[in-house]
């Protein structure tokens, strides 16, 4: 027996015995030293960090095995990992935000400079050509540019009326100068402007110049304003979209991805790349702006080409002085016919008494008043901003081409950070799978569609639904796209007060030749006459909502309203 006992004692150490329970291997092979060192350097309290592995039954997110995290550490790690994830998203989109913000600022400065340069050049040219007559009526011209700026910068209202009102004021000032022997009462001037603004164009005192200036400046201003607003909307929407409002499901997923390795005692073990992609796709798919993003970029670039081409803002600004001079030339050359028609319709005004008769303008000034438009053409200003506009459009196209697939590639950009996932060249090496060291064997969801995200193994389905804020941002982007597309056709959806001159065949392509080649004149819609004695301000339009044939129409056209309504239903409706 003693010999047998001795033999059993010798063989007992070799008996394998029962296997280790869950986490016992980790308890033997791992410690919390690295976790304490790294988190302590980040400012975590060492008193909350266990010196050795403890039971993880208190954990709410990480595996409830042996752990280096107390409840307080797990909660703080959850907030820190969320902040890291959000910071990476904003950092990845910083180039996009900077591009839109810089382009908005640059184009806005260029358009403002062009308008100011046109006003300055007109003042110099008219002062030299028209002398004292222009100096006496300088507020009339500066008022026109003020209203053009108001349209571009502020409300966007009154552009068409500003041009009509300007020509009527010019007619009120110039017509009496042509007939100093008569007295023109406010009632007579009212009849004059009513006749000049009639729907049948029976009296065209300035020829076709008002219509051509209106077409050119309206198209250019509408396009420039929509372009600037489109850049601003894109900048604001992207800035807000990058501020990811993470759901509870996403917070837990990001914590499992980058925070739980600390709790398991392997803080230097990188998360598996497939694991990161699933988490990033699940959290970001609902925050992206696709598919509206691509349509927005197309609309922006399409309008940019129009601005440097057929809807050139620089040419339109330069044309203001030219078209005004041409209109004055036409009135001078056809003054006999215009006066005869006015006297037939409004009667012959009473003659002024010899002592009360206004003294005619000096002969030399009257001669300069009707300076030929050919001389004006030579004075067209060329600003440095105008010369750089084609280059700016080219740069915009080149920069936006880099970000066309931004939202689809955002998960890849986030997972390209070493804090979020192992390098793509080390996919074969062991990594953090969410439960321990190994290889990530779950399928990777590479598409951001809702149906694809339903199969995401890492993020709850609710986290992949777009929230109300995301739907609102997409609707804003879609609205800006619709406005830019309309502006590229010469339409301002905010006013929707365009007529046959502005719409043409509906394609807007004939505009390039319309003001340059002198297409057949199309009469503007009927305008109300200016009230008696009025010298400035806005004309209250009486023909809102009426077509040129006299029929009534809806003030704000049905088609844009229907588009916005359907877009709102698609984005804000129940899912």
Coordinates of C-alpha atoms in Angstrom, one line a residue:
X1 CA 0.0 0.0 0.0
X2 CA 2.8 2.4 0.9
X3 CA 4.4 1.8 -2.5
X4 CA 1.0 2.4 -4.3
X5 CA 0.4 5.6 -2.3
X6 CA 3.9 6.8 -3.2
X7 CA 3.2 6.2 -6.9
X8 CA -0.2 8.1 -6.7
X9 CA 1.5 11.1 -5.1
X10 CA 4.1 11.1 -7.9
X11 CA 1.4 11.0 -10.6
X12 CA -1.0 13.5 -9.1
X13 CA 0.7 16.6 -10.4
X14 CA 0.5 15.3 -14.0
X15 CA -3.3 14.9 -13.8
X16 CA -4.9 17.7 -15.9
X17 CA -7.9 18.2 -13.6
X18 CA -11.0 20.4 -14.5
X19 CA -10.6 23.2 -17.0
X20 CA -10.5 26.8 -16.0
X21 CA -13.7 28.6 -15.8
X22 CA -14.6 31.7 -17.8
X23 CA -12.1 34.4 -17.4
X24 CA -9.7 32.3 -15.4
X25 CA -7.2 32.4 -18.3
X26 CA -7.4 36.2 -18.4
X27 CA -6.9 36.3 -14.7
X28 CA -3.8 34.3 -15.0
X29 CA -2.3 35.8 -18.1
X30 CA -3.5 39.4 -17.9
X31 CA -3.2 42.3 -15.4
X32 CA -4.5 45.8 -15.1
X33 CA -1.0 47.4 -15.2
X34 CA -1.3 48.8 -18.8
X35 CA -4.8 50.0 -18.3
X36 CA -3.9 51.8 -15.1
X37 CA -0.9 53.4 -16.8
X38 CA -2.7 54.6 -19.9
X39 CA -5.9 55.8 -18.2
X40 CA -3.9 57.4 -15.3
X41 CA -2.0 59.4 -17.9
X42 CA -5.3 60.6 -19.2
X43 CA -6.4 61.9 -15.9
X44 CA -8.4 59.0 -14.6
X45 CA -8.4 58.5 -10.8
X46 CA -6.2 55.5 -9.9
X47 CA -8.4 55.0 -6.8
X48 CA -11.3 54.0 -9.2
X49 CA -9.0 51.7 -11.2
X50 CA -8.7 48.2 -9.6
X51 CA -5.0 47.2 -9.2
X52 CA -6.0 43.7 -10.4
X53 CA -8.7 42.0 -12.3
X54 CA -12.1 41.9 -10.5
X55 CA -15.4 40.3 -11.3
X56 CA -17.3 42.1 -14.0
X57 CA -20.8 41.5 -13.0
X58 CA -21.4 45.2 -12.5
X59 CA -20.5 46.1 -16.1
X60 CA -23.4 47.4 -18.3
X61 CA -21.7 47.4 -21.7
X62 CA -18.5 45.4 -21.7
X63 CA -18.4 41.7 -21.3
X64 CA -19.2 40.7 -17.7
X65 CA -16.0 38.8 -17.1
X66 CA -13.0 39.6 -15.2
X67 CA -12.3 43.3 -15.7
X68 CA -10.1 46.3 -14.9
X69 CA -13.1 48.7 -14.8
X70 CA -15.3 49.8 -12.0
X71 CA -18.8 51.1 -12.9
X72 CA -17.5 54.7 -12.7
X73 CA -14.6 53.9 -15.1
X74 CA -16.9 52.2 -17.6
X75 CA -19.3 55.2 -17.6
X76 CA -16.5 57.7 -18.1
X77 CA -15.0 55.6 -20.9
X78 CA -18.4 55.6 -22.6
X79 CA -18.4 59.4 -22.7
X80 CA -14.8 59.6 -23.8
X81 CA -15.1 57.1 -26.6
X82 CA -18.2 58.9 -27.8
X83 CA -16.3 62.2 -27.8
X84 CA -13.5 60.6 -29.7
X85 CA -15.8 59.2 -32.3
X86 CA -17.6 62.5 -32.8
X87 CA -14.3 64.4 -33.0
X88 CA -13.1 62.1 -35.7
X89 CA -16.3 62.6 -37.7
X90 CA -16.0 66.4 -37.5
X91 CA -12.3 66.3 -38.3
X92 CA -12.9 64.1 -41.4
X93 CA -15.4 66.7 -42.6
X94 CA -13.4 69.8 -41.8
X95 CA -12.1 70.0 -45.4
X96 CA -15.6 69.9 -46.7
X97 CA -16.8 72.6 -44.4
X98 CA -13.8 74.8 -45.1
X99 CA -14.2 74.4 -48.8
X100 CA -17.9 75.5 -48.8
X101 CA -17.2 78.3 -46.3
X102 CA -14.2 79.6 -48.3
X103 CA -16.0 79.4 -51.6
X104 CA -19.0 81.2 -50.2
X105 CA -16.9 84.0 -48.8
X106 CA -14.8 84.4 -52.0
X107 CA -17.7 84.4 -54.5
X108 CA -19.7 86.7 -52.2
X109 CA -16.8 89.2 -52.2
X110 CA -16.4 88.9 -55.9
X111 CA -20.1 89.7 -56.6
X112 CA -20.1 92.6 -54.3
X113 CA -16.9 94.0 -55.8
X114 CA -18.4 93.7 -59.3
X115 CA -21.5 95.6 -58.3
X116 CA -19.5 98.3 -56.6
X117 CA -17.1 98.6 -59.5
X118 CA -20.0 98.9 -61.9
X119 CA -21.5 101.7 -59.8
X120 CA -18.2 103.5 -59.6
X121 CA -17.5 103.2 -63.3
X122 CA -21.0 104.4 -64.2
X123 CA -20.6 107.4 -62.0
X124 CA -17.3 108.4 -63.6
X125 CA -18.5 107.8 -67.1
X126 CA -21.8 109.7 -66.7
X127 CA -20.2 112.5 -64.8
X128 CA -17.8 113.0 -67.7
X129 CA -20.4 112.5 -70.4
X130 CA -23.4 114.2 -68.9
X131 CA -21.9 116.8 -66.6
X132 CA -24.2 118.8 -64.4
X133 CA -27.3 117.0 -65.6
X134 CA -26.0 113.8 -64.1
X135 CA -24.8 115.4 -60.9
X136 CA -28.3 116.8 -60.3
X137 CA -29.8 113.3 -60.6
X138 CA -27.1 111.2 -58.9
X139 CA -29.5 109.9 -56.2
X140 CA -31.6 108.3 -58.9
X141 CA -28.7 106.1 -60.1
X142 CA -27.3 105.4 -56.6
X143 CA -30.8 104.4 -55.5
X144 CA -30.9 101.8 -58.3
X145 CA -27.7 100.2 -57.1
X146 CA -28.9 100.3 -53.5
X147 CA -32.0 98.3 -54.5
X148 CA -29.9 95.9 -56.4
X149 CA -27.8 95.3 -53.3
X150 CA -30.9 95.0 -51.2
X151 CA -32.1 92.2 -53.5
X152 CA -28.7 90.4 -53.4
X153 CA -28.1 90.8 -49.6
X154 CA -31.5 91.0 -47.9
X155 CA -35.0 90.2 -48.7
X156 CA -34.7 89.3 -52.4
X157 CA -37.8 91.3 -53.2
X158 CA -38.4 94.2 -55.6
X159 CA -35.7 93.5 -58.2
X160 CA -38.1 93.7 -61.2
X161 CA -39.9 96.6 -59.7
X162 CA -36.6 98.4 -59.0
X163 CA -35.7 98.4 -62.7
X164 CA -39.2 99.5 -63.8
X165 CA -39.3 102.2 -61.2
X166 CA -35.9 103.5 -62.3
X167 CA -36.9 103.9 -65.9
X168 CA -40.1 105.6 -65.0
X169 CA -38.2 108.1 -62.8
X170 CA -35.7 108.7 -65.6
X171 CA -38.6 109.4 -67.9
X172 CA -40.1 111.8 -65.4
X173 CA -36.9 113.7 -65.2
X174 CA -35.8 113.7 -68.9
X175 CA -39.1 114.3 -70.7
X176 CA -39.6 117.8 -69.2
X177 CA -36.0 118.6 -70.1
X178 CA -36.8 118.0 -73.7
X179 CA -39.8 120.4 -73.5
X180 CA -38.8 123.3 -71.2
X181 CA -41.5 125.4 -72.8
X182 CA -44.3 123.4 -71.1
X183 CA -45.5 122.9 -67.5
X184 CA -45.8 119.2 -66.5
X185 CA -48.1 118.7 -63.5
X186 CA -48.0 115.6 -61.3
X187 CA -51.2 114.4 -63.0
X188 CA -49.6 114.8 -66.4
X189 CA -46.5 112.8 -65.3
X190 CA -48.8 110.2 -64.0
X191 CA -50.4 109.9 -67.4
X192 CA -46.9 109.7 -69.0
X193 CA -45.7 106.9 -66.8
X194 CA -49.1 105.0 -67.2
X195 CA -48.7 105.2 -70.9
X196 CA -45.1 104.1 -70.8
X197 CA -45.9 101.1 -68.6
X198 CA -49.0 99.9 -70.5
X199 CA -49.2 96.2 -71.4
X200 CA -49.4 96.8 -75.2
X201 CA -46.1 98.7 -75.2
X202 CA -47.7 101.4 -77.3
X203 CA -45.1 103.8 -76.0
X204 CA -41.5 102.7 -75.7
X205 CA -39.6 105.9 -74.9
X206 CA -36.3 104.0 -74.3
X207 CA -36.7 101.5 -77.0
X208 CA -35.7 97.9 -76.1
X209 CA -33.1 98.9 -73.6
X210 CA -35.3 98.4 -70.5
X211 CA -36.3 95.0 -71.5
X212 CA -32.8 93.8 -72.4
X213 CA -31.3 95.3 -69.2
X214 CA -34.1 93.7 -67.2
X215 CA -33.4 90.3 -68.7
X216 CA -29.7 90.5 -68.2
X217 CA -29.5 91.9 -64.7
X218 CA -32.4 89.8 -63.4
X219 CA -31.0 86.5 -64.7
X220 CA -27.5 87.3 -63.3
X221 CA -28.8 88.6 -59.9
X222 CA -31.1 85.6 -59.5
X223 CA -28.4 83.2 -60.4
X224 CA -25.7 84.9 -58.2
X225 CA -28.1 85.1 -55.2
X226 CA -29.2 81.5 -55.5
X227 CA -25.6 80.4 -55.9
X228 CA -24.4 82.2 -52.8
X229 CA -27.4 81.0 -50.8
X230 CA -26.7 77.5 -52.0
X231 CA -23.1 77.6 -50.8
X232 CA -24.3 79.0 -47.5
X233 CA -27.0 76.3 -47.1
X234 CA -24.5 73.6 -47.9
X235 CA -22.0 74.9 -45.4
X236 CA -24.5 75.2 -42.6
X237 CA -26.1 71.8 -43.3
X238 CA -22.8 70.0 -43.5
X239 CA -21.6 71.7 -40.3
X240 CA -24.7 70.5 -38.4
X241 CA -24.7 67.0 -40.0
X242 CA -21.1 66.4 -38.8
X243 CA -22.2 67.1 -35.2
X244 CA -23.4 63.5 -34.8
X245 CA -26.2 63.1 -32.3
X246 CA -25.4 59.6 -31.2
X247 CA -28.2 57.3 -30.0
X248 CA -27.9 55.0 -27.0
X249 CA -27.3 52.1 -29.3
X250 CA -24.4 53.9 -31.0
X251 CA -22.9 54.9 -27.7
X252 CA -22.8 51.3 -26.6
X253 CA -21.4 50.1 -29.9
X254 CA -18.6 52.7 -29.9
X255 CA -17.8 51.8 -26.2
X256 CA -17.6 48.1 -27.1
X257 CA -15.3 49.0 -30.0
X258 CA -12.7 51.2 -28.3
X259 CA -13.4 51.3 -24.6
X260 CA -13.9 47.7 -23.6
X261 CA -10.3 46.7 -24.5
X262 CA -9.3 48.9 -21.5
X263 CA -11.7 47.0 -19.2
X264 CA -10.4 43.6 -20.5
X265 CA -6.8 44.6 -19.7
X266 CA -5.7 44.8 -23.4
X267 CA -5.6 48.6 -24.1
X268 CA -3.0 48.2 -26.8
X269 CA -5.0 45.6 -28.7
X270 CA -6.5 47.4 -31.8
X271 CA -10.1 46.8 -32.7
X272 CA -10.7 44.7 -35.7
X273 CA -11.3 46.7 -38.9
X274 CA -14.5 44.8 -39.8
X275 CA -15.8 45.5 -36.3
X276 CA -15.1 49.2 -36.7
X277 CA -16.8 49.4 -40.1
X278 CA -19.9 47.8 -38.9
X279 CA -20.1 50.3 -36.0
X280 CA -19.3 53.3 -38.1
X281 CA -21.8 52.4 -40.9
X282 CA -24.5 51.7 -38.3
X283 CA -24.0 55.0 -36.6
X284 CA -23.3 57.2 -39.6
X285 CA -25.7 55.9 -42.2
X286 CA -28.6 57.7 -40.6
X287 CA -26.7 61.0 -40.3
X288 CA -25.4 61.3 -43.9
X289 CA -26.9 63.4 -46.7
X290 CA -27.0 60.9 -49.5
X291 CA -28.6 60.7 -52.0
X292 CA -29.4 64.4 -51.8
X293 CA -25.7 65.3 -51.6
X294 CA -24.9 64.3 -55.2
X295 CA -27.9 66.2 -56.6
X296 CA -26.8 69.3 -54.5
X297 CA -23.3 69.3 -55.9
X298 CA -24.6 68.9 -59.5
X299 CA -27.0 71.8 -59.0
X300 CA -24.2 74.0 -57.5
X301 CA -21.8 73.3 -60.3
X302 CA -24.4 73.6 -63.0
X303 CA -25.3 77.1 -61.7
X304 CA -21.6 78.0 -61.4
X305 CA -21.2 77.3 -65.1
X306 CA -24.1 79.6 -65.9
X307 CA -22.7 82.4 -63.7
X308 CA -19.4 82.5 -65.6
X309 CA -21.1 82.0 -69.0
X310 CA -24.6 83.0 -70.2
X311 CA -25.7 84.4 -66.8
X312 CA -22.4 86.3 -66.3
X313 CA -22.7 88.6 -63.3
X314 CA -19.8 90.7 -64.5
X315 CA -21.3 91.3 -67.9
X316 CA -24.6 92.2 -66.3
X317 CA -23.1 94.7 -63.9
X318 CA -21.1 96.3 -66.8
X319 CA -24.3 96.4 -68.9
X320 CA -26.1 98.7 -66.6
X321 CA -24.4 101.9 -67.7
X322 CA -24.4 100.8 -71.3
X323 CA -28.1 100.0 -71.5
X324 CA -29.1 103.2 -69.7
X325 CA -27.0 105.2 -72.2
X326 CA -28.6 103.4 -75.1
X327 CA -32.0 104.1 -73.7
X328 CA -31.2 107.8 -73.4
X329 CA -29.9 107.8 -76.9
X330 CA -33.1 106.2 -78.2
X331 CA -35.2 108.8 -76.4
X332 CA -33.2 111.6 -77.9
X333 CA -33.2 110.2 -81.4
X334 CA -37.0 109.5 -81.3
X335 CA -38.0 112.4 -79.2
X336 CA -40.4 113.8 -81.9
X337 CA -42.3 110.5 -82.3
X338 CA -42.4 109.9 -78.5
X339 CA -43.6 113.4 -77.8
X340 CA -46.3 113.3 -80.4
X341 CA -47.7 110.1 -79.0
X342 CA -47.6 111.4 -75.5
X343 CA -49.4 114.6 -76.5
X344 CA -52.0 112.6 -78.4
X345 CA -52.8 110.4 -75.4
X346 CA -52.3 112.8 -72.5
X347 CA -53.0 116.1 -74.2
X348 CA -50.7 119.1 -74.8
X349 CA -49.5 120.5 -71.5
X350 CA -50.0 124.2 -70.8
X351 CA -47.1 126.4 -71.9
X352 CA -45.0 128.1 -69.3
X353 CA -45.1 131.9 -69.0
X354 CA -42.1 133.6 -70.5
X355 CA -40.7 134.6 -67.1
X356 CA -41.5 131.3 -65.5
X357 CA -40.2 129.1 -68.3
X358 CA -37.3 126.9 -67.2
X359 CA -34.0 127.9 -68.8
X360 CA -32.8 125.1 -71.1
X361 CA -29.7 123.3 -70.3
X362 CA -26.5 124.8 -71.7
X363 CA -25.8 123.7 -75.3
X364 CA -22.6 122.0 -74.4
X365 CA -24.2 120.0 -71.7
X366 CA -27.1 119.0 -73.9
X367 CA -24.6 117.8 -76.5
X368 CA -22.8 115.7 -73.9
X369 CA -26.1 114.3 -72.6
X370 CA -26.6 112.3 -75.8
X371 CA -23.1 110.8 -75.9
X372 CA -23.2 107.8 -78.3
X373 CA -23.2 104.4 -76.7
X374 CA -20.2 103.4 -78.8
X375 CA -18.1 105.6 -76.5
X376 CA -19.6 104.0 -73.5
X377 CA -18.7 100.5 -74.7
X378 CA -15.0 101.4 -74.5
X379 CA -15.3 102.2 -70.8
X380 CA -16.4 98.8 -69.6
X381 CA -14.5 98.1 -66.4
X382 CA -12.7 94.9 -65.9
X383 CA -12.1 94.0 -62.3
X384 CA -9.5 91.6 -60.9
X385 CA -12.4 89.6 -59.5
X386 CA -14.0 89.3 -62.9
X387 CA -10.8 88.0 -64.4
X388 CA -10.5 85.4 -61.7
X389 CA -14.1 84.1 -62.0
X390 CA -13.4 81.3 -64.5
X391 CA -10.5 80.2 -62.3
X392 CA -12.7 80.3 -59.2
X393 CA -15.3 78.1 -60.9
X394 CA -12.6 75.7 -62.0
X395 CA -11.2 75.5 -58.5
X396 CA -14.7 74.9 -57.1
X397 CA -15.3 72.1 -59.5
X398 CA -12.0 70.5 -58.7
X399 CA -12.5 70.8 -54.9
X400 CA -16.1 69.5 -54.9
X401 CA -15.0 66.6 -57.1
X402 CA -13.0 65.3 -54.1
X403 CA -16.0 65.3 -51.8
X404 CA -18.7 63.9 -54.0
X405 CA -18.4 60.5 -52.2
X406 CA -17.7 62.0 -48.8
X407 CA -20.8 60.6 -46.9
X408 CA -20.3 57.2 -48.4
X409 CA -16.6 57.2 -47.5
X410 CA -17.0 58.7 -44.0
X411 CA -17.0 55.3 -42.2
X412 CA -13.8 54.4 -44.0
X413 CA -12.2 57.7 -43.0
X414 CA -13.2 57.2 -39.3
X415 CA -11.9 53.6 -39.2
X416 CA -8.7 54.8 -40.8
X417 CA -7.7 56.3 -37.5
X418 CA -5.4 54.0 -35.5
X419 CA -7.5 54.7 -32.3
X420 CA -10.6 53.1 -34.0
X421 CA -9.3 50.1 -35.8
X422 CA -6.2 48.0 -36.8
X423 CA -4.4 49.1 -39.9
X424 CA -5.7 47.5 -43.1
X425 CA -2.2 45.9 -43.6
X426 CA -2.6 44.0 -40.3
X427 CA -5.9 42.4 -40.9
X428 CA -4.4 38.9 -40.5
X429 CA -3.1 39.8 -37.0
X430 CA -5.2 39.2 -33.8
X431 CA -7.4 42.2 -32.9
X432 CA -10.2 43.1 -30.5
X433 CA -13.4 41.4 -31.6
X434 CA -15.7 42.9 -29.0
X435 CA -15.3 40.0 -26.6
X436 CA -11.6 39.3 -26.7
X437 CA -8.5 38.7 -28.8
X438 CA -9.0 37.0 -32.2
X439 CA -10.3 37.6 -35.7
X440 CA -13.6 39.3 -36.6
X441 CA -15.7 36.7 -38.4
X442 CA -19.0 38.5 -38.6
X443 CA -20.1 39.9 -42.0
X444 CA -19.2 43.5 -42.7
X445 CA -22.1 45.7 -43.9
X446 CA -20.7 48.0 -46.5
X447 CA -23.9 49.8 -47.6
X448 CA -25.7 52.5 -45.8
X449 CA -29.2 51.7 -47.0
X450 CA -31.8 51.0 -44.3
X451 CA -32.4 47.5 -45.5
X452 CA -28.7 46.7 -45.4
X453 CA -28.3 48.2 -41.9
X454 CA -31.1 45.9 -40.6
X455 CA -28.5 43.1 -40.8
X456 CA -25.8 45.1 -39.0
X457 CA -24.6 42.8 -36.1
X458 CA -23.2 45.6 -34.0
X459 CA -25.8 48.5 -34.0
X460 CA -29.5 48.3 -33.1
X461 CA -31.9 48.8 -36.0
X462 CA -33.4 52.0 -34.4
X463 CA -30.0 53.7 -34.5
X464 CA -30.0 53.4 -38.3
X465 CA -33.2 55.4 -38.7
X466 CA -32.7 59.1 -39.7
X467 CA -33.9 61.3 -36.9
X468 CA -36.0 64.5 -37.4
X469 CA -33.0 66.8 -37.5
X470 CA -31.3 64.7 -40.3
X471 CA -34.5 64.6 -42.3
X472 CA -34.8 68.4 -41.9
X473 CA -31.2 68.9 -43.1
X474 CA -31.9 66.7 -46.1
X475 CA -35.0 68.7 -46.9
X476 CA -32.9 72.0 -46.7
X477 CA -30.4 70.6 -49.1
X478 CA -33.1 69.4 -51.5
X479 CA -34.7 72.9 -51.3
X480 CA -31.4 74.6 -52.1
X481 CA -30.9 72.3 -55.0
X482 CA -34.4 73.0 -56.5
X483 CA -33.8 76.8 -56.1
X484 CA -30.4 76.6 -57.9
X485 CA -31.8 74.5 -60.7
X486 CA -34.6 77.0 -61.1
X487 CA -32.1 79.9 -61.1
X488 CA -30.1 78.3 -63.8
X489 CA -33.3 78.6 -65.9
X490 CA -33.8 82.2 -65.0
X491 CA -36.4 81.6 -62.3
X492 CA -36.6 82.9 -58.7
X493 CA -38.7 80.5 -56.8
X494 CA -38.9 82.9 -53.8
X495 CA -40.8 85.4 -55.9
X496 CA -42.1 83.2 -58.7
X497 CA -43.0 86.3 -60.6
X498 CA -41.4 85.6 -63.9
X499 CA -43.0 86.1 -67.3
X500 CA -42.4 84.9 -70.8
X501 CA -39.3 87.0 -71.1
X502 CA -37.7 85.1 -68.2
X503 CA -39.1 81.7 -68.9
X504 CA -38.8 81.5 -72.7
X505 CA -39.3 78.0 -73.9
X506 CA -38.8 76.7 -70.4
X507 CA -35.1 75.7 -71.1
X508 CA -33.6 79.1 -70.5
X509 CA -30.9 78.4 -73.2
X510 CA -31.8 81.3 -75.5
X511 CA -30.7 83.9 -72.9
X512 CA -27.1 83.9 -74.1
X513 CA -28.1 85.3 -77.5
X514 CA -31.0 87.3 -76.3
X515 CA -29.1 90.3 -74.9
X516 CA -26.1 90.0 -77.1
X517 CA -27.7 89.6 -80.5
X518 CA -30.9 91.6 -80.0
X519 CA -33.6 89.0 -80.2
X520 CA -37.1 90.0 -81.1
X521 CA -38.5 92.1 -78.3
X522 CA -41.0 90.5 -76.0
X523 CA -43.1 93.1 -74.2
X524 CA -42.9 93.1 -70.4
X525 CA -46.1 92.5 -68.3
X526 CA -48.3 95.4 -67.6
X527 CA -47.1 97.7 -64.9
X528 CA -49.2 100.2 -62.9
X529 CA -48.3 103.9 -63.4
X530 CA -46.5 105.8 -60.8
X531 CA -48.7 107.8 -58.5
X532 CA -48.8 111.6 -59.2
X533 CA -45.9 113.5 -57.8
X534 CA -44.0 110.5 -56.6
X535 CA -40.3 110.7 -57.1
X536 CA -39.0 107.5 -55.7
X537 CA -39.7 104.4 -53.7
X538 CA -41.4 101.1 -54.7
X539 CA -44.2 100.6 -57.2
X540 CA -47.0 98.5 -55.8
X541 CA -47.7 95.9 -58.4
X542 CA -51.4 95.4 -59.3
X543 CA -50.9 92.5 -61.7
X544 CA -49.7 89.9 -59.2
X545 CA -51.2 86.5 -60.1
X546 CA -52.3 87.5 -63.6
X547 CA -51.0 86.2 -66.8
X548 CA -50.4 88.3 -69.9
X549 CA -53.6 87.1 -71.5
X550 CA -55.6 88.5 -68.6
X551 CA -56.4 85.1 -66.9
X552 CA -55.7 84.5 -63.3
X553 CA -53.1 82.1 -61.9
X554 CA -51.9 81.1 -58.5
X555 CA -49.4 83.6 -57.1
X556 CA -46.9 81.0 -56.1
X557 CA -46.8 78.4 -58.8
X558 CA -48.1 74.9 -58.0
X559 CA -45.2 72.9 -59.2
X560 CA -42.6 74.2 -56.7
X561 CA -45.1 73.9 -53.8
X562 CA -45.9 70.3 -54.9
X563 CA -42.2 69.5 -55.0
X564 CA -41.6 70.9 -51.5
X565 CA -44.7 69.1 -50.1
X566 CA -43.7 65.7 -51.5
X567 CA -40.1 66.2 -50.2
X568 CA -41.4 67.0 -46.8
X569 CA -43.7 64.0 -46.8
X570 CA -40.8 61.7 -47.9
X571 CA -38.4 63.0 -45.2
X572 CA -40.7 63.8 -42.3
X573 CA -43.4 61.2 -42.7
X574 CA -43.6 57.9 -40.7
X575 CA -41.0 55.3 -41.4

